[in-house]
């Protein structure tokens, strides 16, 4: 493993260990775990924040790829039920990995690019939205998928405000499931 990859792996381990407290991860700690000199973080990544963003993107990418491969778990379900399942899985991941997910979503919003985590999530949802509403043209399917992803991100980022507004505690899994199902019905009009 080269130095750059060693730094990434050490940082991912520290992110997983520190959870919500990413600010406590130091460059010194990363380099010690990776077995490299301090200057290599700046050389390869510019600074610690960019390194952490890259690591988080990699972590989320792996999870999004799992979302794209849920076919075996959802065999026998209707397209709507598959979309419901995927949405609940996504929201559970976001809330269970709050700090990492928040950085990922905000980074995608601040610096959107093709292939980012939001784009990959959109790509995973698009065929399911199309299967739920085969009567829609491509443009309408694309819009509805965008609406769904955007609302899910807002459900996550603004869950406290949404919880107060709608009187439903979105930090609780069962409440998220109920709210998500209603959002699906509203967007897909089914």
mmCIF file of C-alpha atoms in Angstrom:
data_model
loop_
_atom_site.group_PDB
_atom_site.id
_atom_site.type_symbol
_atom_site.label_atom_id
_atom_site.label_comp_id
_atom_site.label_asym_id
_atom_site.label_seq_id
_atom_site.Cartn_x
_atom_site.Cartn_y
_atom_site.Cartn_z
ATOM 1 C CA UNK A 1 0.000 0.000 0.000
ATOM 2 C CA UNK A 2 1.412 3.387 -0.948
ATOM 3 C CA UNK A 3 1.589 6.342 1.449
ATOM 4 C CA UNK A 4 -1.500 8.075 0.047
ATOM 5 C CA UNK A 5 -3.640 4.963 0.447
ATOM 6 C CA UNK A 6 -2.205 4.339 3.933
ATOM 7 C CA UNK A 7 -3.280 7.873 4.919
ATOM 8 C CA UNK A 8 -6.784 7.311 3.513
ATOM 9 C CA UNK A 9 -7.177 3.962 5.299
ATOM 10 C CA UNK A 10 -5.929 5.378 8.612
ATOM 11 C CA UNK A 11 -8.292 8.345 8.284
ATOM 12 C CA UNK A 12 -11.293 6.123 7.520
ATOM 13 C CA UNK A 13 -10.506 4.026 10.600
ATOM 14 C CA UNK A 14 -10.320 7.175 12.734
ATOM 15 C CA UNK A 15 -13.567 8.529 11.263
ATOM 16 C CA UNK A 16 -15.314 5.266 12.105
ATOM 17 C CA UNK A 17 -13.879 5.306 15.644
ATOM 18 C CA UNK A 18 -14.646 8.992 16.338
ATOM 19 C CA UNK A 19 -18.146 9.117 14.818
ATOM 20 C CA UNK A 20 -19.659 12.497 15.612
ATOM 21 C CA UNK A 21 -16.357 13.975 16.812
ATOM 22 C CA UNK A 22 -14.447 14.387 13.558
ATOM 23 C CA UNK A 23 -12.896 17.625 14.799
ATOM 24 C CA UNK A 24 -10.941 15.557 17.330
ATOM 25 C CA UNK A 25 -9.024 13.741 14.591
ATOM 26 C CA UNK A 26 -5.583 15.298 14.217
ATOM 27 C CA UNK A 27 -3.099 15.156 11.337
ATOM 28 C CA UNK A 28 -0.539 13.845 13.806
ATOM 29 C CA UNK A 29 -2.857 10.975 14.769
ATOM 30 C CA UNK A 30 -3.591 10.158 11.118
ATOM 31 C CA UNK A 31 0.095 10.103 10.215
ATOM 32 C CA UNK A 32 1.028 8.018 13.253
ATOM 33 C CA UNK A 33 -1.593 5.408 12.379
ATOM 34 C CA UNK A 34 -0.570 5.435 8.698
ATOM 35 C CA UNK A 35 3.117 5.281 9.548
ATOM 36 C CA UNK A 36 3.991 8.329 7.424
ATOM 37 C CA UNK A 37 5.515 11.766 7.949
ATOM 38 C CA UNK A 38 3.336 14.779 8.808
ATOM 39 C CA UNK A 39 3.986 16.633 5.549
ATOM 40 C CA UNK A 40 2.428 13.900 3.409
ATOM 41 C CA UNK A 41 -1.155 14.834 4.336
ATOM 42 C CA UNK A 42 -0.690 18.341 2.946
ATOM 43 C CA UNK A 43 1.311 17.009 -0.016
ATOM 44 C CA UNK A 44 -1.383 14.515 -1.099
ATOM 45 C CA UNK A 45 -4.572 16.270 0.031
ATOM 46 C CA UNK A 46 -3.870 19.944 0.704
ATOM 47 C CA UNK A 47 -5.205 19.838 4.270
ATOM 48 C CA UNK A 48 -6.980 17.635 6.798
ATOM 49 C CA UNK A 49 -10.475 18.821 5.824
ATOM 50 C CA UNK A 50 -9.981 17.848 2.170
ATOM 51 C CA UNK A 51 -8.605 14.475 3.268
ATOM 52 C CA UNK A 52 -11.626 13.851 5.478
ATOM 53 C CA UNK A 53 -14.002 14.890 2.670
ATOM 54 C CA UNK A 54 -12.322 12.455 0.294
ATOM 55 C CA UNK A 55 -12.495 9.642 2.854
ATOM 56 C CA UNK A 56 -16.146 10.325 3.565
ATOM 57 C CA UNK A 57 -16.929 10.327 -0.145
ATOM 58 C CA UNK A 58 -15.250 6.931 -0.446
ATOM 59 C CA UNK A 59 -17.159 5.569 2.561
ATOM 60 C CA UNK A 60 -20.511 6.792 1.239
ATOM 61 C CA UNK A 61 -19.719 5.573 -2.277
ATOM 62 C CA UNK A 62 -19.418 2.025 -0.956
ATOM 63 C CA UNK A 63 -22.768 2.312 0.754
ATOM 64 C CA UNK A 64 -24.474 3.781 -2.320
ATOM 65 C CA UNK A 65 -23.098 0.901 -4.382
ATOM 66 C CA UNK A 66 -24.724 -1.481 -1.883
ATOM 67 C CA UNK A 67 -28.011 0.364 -2.463
ATOM 68 C CA UNK A 68 -27.676 -0.292 -6.177
ATOM 69 C CA UNK A 69 -27.343 -4.021 -5.488
ATOM 70 C CA UNK A 70 -30.388 -4.627 -3.298
ATOM 71 C CA UNK A 71 -32.163 -6.717 -5.908
ATOM 72 C CA UNK A 72 -31.729 -10.002 -4.021
ATOM 73 C CA UNK A 73 -33.194 -8.519 -0.836
ATOM 74 C CA UNK A 74 -36.210 -7.092 -2.641
ATOM 75 C CA UNK A 75 -37.070 -9.929 -4.999
ATOM 76 C CA UNK A 76 -40.833 -10.385 -5.092
ATOM 77 C CA UNK A 77 -41.610 -6.833 -3.991
ATOM 78 C CA UNK A 78 -43.496 -4.333 -6.144
ATOM 79 C CA UNK A 79 -41.493 -1.394 -7.562
ATOM 80 C CA UNK A 80 -43.089 0.889 -4.951
ATOM 81 C CA UNK A 81 -42.130 -1.501 -2.125
ATOM 82 C CA UNK A 82 -38.562 -1.661 -3.480
ATOM 83 C CA UNK A 83 -38.395 2.132 -3.526
ATOM 84 C CA UNK A 84 -39.789 2.247 -0.010
ATOM 85 C CA UNK A 85 -37.192 -0.312 1.136
ATOM 86 C CA UNK A 86 -34.312 1.566 -0.518
ATOM 87 C CA UNK A 87 -35.503 4.880 0.910
ATOM 88 C CA UNK A 88 -35.733 3.503 4.430
ATOM 89 C CA UNK A 89 -32.290 1.953 4.057
ATOM 90 C CA UNK A 90 -30.903 5.295 2.859
ATOM 91 C CA UNK A 91 -32.507 7.305 5.647
ATOM 92 C CA UNK A 92 -31.388 4.786 8.274
ATOM 93 C CA UNK A 93 -27.821 5.084 7.010
ATOM 94 C CA UNK A 94 -27.953 8.893 7.032
ATOM 95 C CA UNK A 95 -29.245 9.057 10.608
ATOM 96 C CA UNK A 96 -26.982 6.270 11.925
ATOM 97 C CA UNK A 97 -23.889 7.938 10.418
ATOM 98 C CA UNK A 98 -24.959 11.500 11.029
ATOM 99 C CA UNK A 99 -21.627 13.361 10.996
ATOM 100 C CA UNK A 100 -20.228 11.538 7.962
ATOM 101 C CA UNK A 101 -23.519 11.806 6.051
ATOM 102 C CA UNK A 102 -23.923 15.491 6.817
ATOM 103 C CA UNK A 103 -20.459 16.261 5.461
ATOM 104 C CA UNK A 104 -21.186 14.200 2.352
ATOM 105 C CA UNK A 105 -24.540 15.844 1.593
ATOM 106 C CA UNK A 106 -23.265 19.368 2.268
ATOM 107 C CA UNK A 107 -20.127 18.787 0.186
ATOM 108 C CA UNK A 108 -22.280 17.581 -2.731
ATOM 109 C CA UNK A 109 -24.488 20.658 -2.393
ATOM 110 C CA UNK A 110 -21.548 23.041 -2.139
ATOM 111 C CA UNK A 111 -19.464 21.485 -4.931
ATOM 112 C CA UNK A 112 -21.755 19.331 -7.073
ATOM 113 C CA UNK A 113 -20.160 17.124 -9.674
ATOM 114 C CA UNK A 114 -21.133 14.174 -11.782
ATOM 115 C CA UNK A 115 -20.294 11.013 -9.909
ATOM 116 C CA UNK A 116 -20.643 12.506 -6.401
ATOM 117 C CA UNK A 117 -22.675 10.663 -3.777
ATOM 118 C CA UNK A 118 -25.874 12.554 -4.547
ATOM 119 C CA UNK A 119 -25.498 11.703 -8.232
ATOM 120 C CA UNK A 120 -24.915 8.004 -7.431
ATOM 121 C CA UNK A 121 -27.943 7.981 -5.135
ATOM 122 C CA UNK A 122 -30.024 9.556 -7.910
ATOM 123 C CA UNK A 123 -28.774 6.874 -10.335
ATOM 124 C CA UNK A 124 -29.772 4.105 -7.897
ATOM 125 C CA UNK A 125 -33.288 5.526 -7.467
ATOM 126 C CA UNK A 126 -34.029 6.438 -11.088
ATOM 127 C CA UNK A 127 -34.900 2.924 -12.369
ATOM 128 C CA UNK A 128 -37.175 2.304 -9.392
ATOM 129 C CA UNK A 129 -39.033 5.593 -9.898
ATOM 130 C CA UNK A 130 -39.390 4.689 -13.587
ATOM 131 C CA UNK A 131 -40.751 1.242 -12.658
ATOM 132 C CA UNK A 132 -43.281 2.792 -10.277
ATOM 133 C CA UNK A 133 -44.547 5.184 -12.939
ATOM 134 C CA UNK A 134 -43.985 3.604 -16.381
ATOM 135 C CA UNK A 135 -46.594 5.999 -17.787
ATOM 136 C CA UNK A 136 -44.285 9.009 -17.309
ATOM 137 C CA UNK A 137 -41.897 10.282 -19.942
ATOM 138 C CA UNK A 138 -38.176 10.397 -19.214
ATOM 139 C CA UNK A 139 -38.141 14.077 -18.235
ATOM 140 C CA UNK A 140 -40.948 13.617 -15.690
ATOM 141 C CA UNK A 141 -39.244 10.521 -14.245
ATOM 142 C CA UNK A 142 -35.981 12.456 -13.915
ATOM 143 C CA UNK A 143 -37.742 15.333 -12.125
ATOM 144 C CA UNK A 144 -39.600 13.050 -9.714
ATOM 145 C CA UNK A 145 -36.347 11.247 -8.866
ATOM 146 C CA UNK A 146 -34.656 14.586 -8.236
ATOM 147 C CA UNK A 147 -37.567 15.696 -6.019
ATOM 148 C CA UNK A 148 -37.320 12.480 -4.011
ATOM 149 C CA UNK A 149 -33.553 12.700 -3.434
ATOM 150 C CA UNK A 150 -33.767 16.399 -2.570
ATOM 151 C CA UNK A 151 -36.586 15.849 -0.069
ATOM 152 C CA UNK A 152 -34.753 12.951 1.558
ATOM 153 C CA UNK A 153 -31.651 15.112 1.969
ATOM 154 C CA UNK A 154 -33.773 17.853 3.519
ATOM 155 C CA UNK A 155 -35.526 15.325 5.788
ATOM 156 C CA UNK A 156 -32.057 14.437 7.027
ATOM 157 C CA UNK A 157 -30.427 17.874 7.231
ATOM 158 C CA UNK A 158 -33.480 19.664 8.633
ATOM 159 C CA UNK A 159 -35.029 16.815 10.605
ATOM 160 C CA UNK A 160 -35.468 18.894 13.770
ATOM 161 C CA UNK A 161 -37.335 21.686 11.951
ATOM 162 C CA UNK A 162 -39.401 19.215 9.923
ATOM 163 C CA UNK A 163 -40.172 17.259 13.091
ATOM 164 C CA UNK A 164 -41.484 20.424 14.757
ATOM 165 C CA UNK A 165 -43.415 21.567 11.679
ATOM 166 C CA UNK A 166 -45.138 18.241 11.061
ATOM 167 C CA UNK A 167 -45.288 16.997 14.643
ATOM 168 C CA UNK A 168 -43.399 13.784 13.864
ATOM 169 C CA UNK A 169 -40.019 12.901 15.375
ATOM 170 C CA UNK A 170 -37.868 11.951 12.377
ATOM 171 C CA UNK A 171 -35.026 10.834 14.616
ATOM 172 C CA UNK A 172 -37.141 7.716 15.279
ATOM 173 C CA UNK A 173 -36.922 5.034 12.584
ATOM 174 C CA UNK A 174 -40.628 4.125 12.541
ATOM 175 C CA UNK A 175 -41.640 7.774 12.151
ATOM 176 C CA UNK A 176 -39.164 8.209 9.275
ATOM 177 C CA UNK A 177 -40.662 5.180 7.550
ATOM 178 C CA UNK A 178 -44.179 6.596 7.831
ATOM 179 C CA UNK A 179 -43.108 10.041 6.625
ATOM 180 C CA UNK A 180 -41.028 8.600 3.774
ATOM 181 C CA UNK A 181 -43.929 6.469 2.565
ATOM 182 C CA UNK A 182 -46.159 9.541 2.494
ATOM 183 C CA UNK A 183 -43.514 11.494 0.571
ATOM 184 C CA UNK A 184 -43.336 8.651 -1.978
ATOM 185 C CA UNK A 185 -47.112 8.706 -2.422
ATOM 186 C CA UNK A 186 -47.070 12.494 -2.792
ATOM 187 C CA UNK A 187 -44.250 12.572 -5.355
ATOM 188 C CA UNK A 188 -45.260 9.520 -7.374
ATOM 189 C CA UNK A 189 -48.991 10.242 -7.104
ATOM 190 C CA UNK A 190 -49.806 6.577 -6.456
#
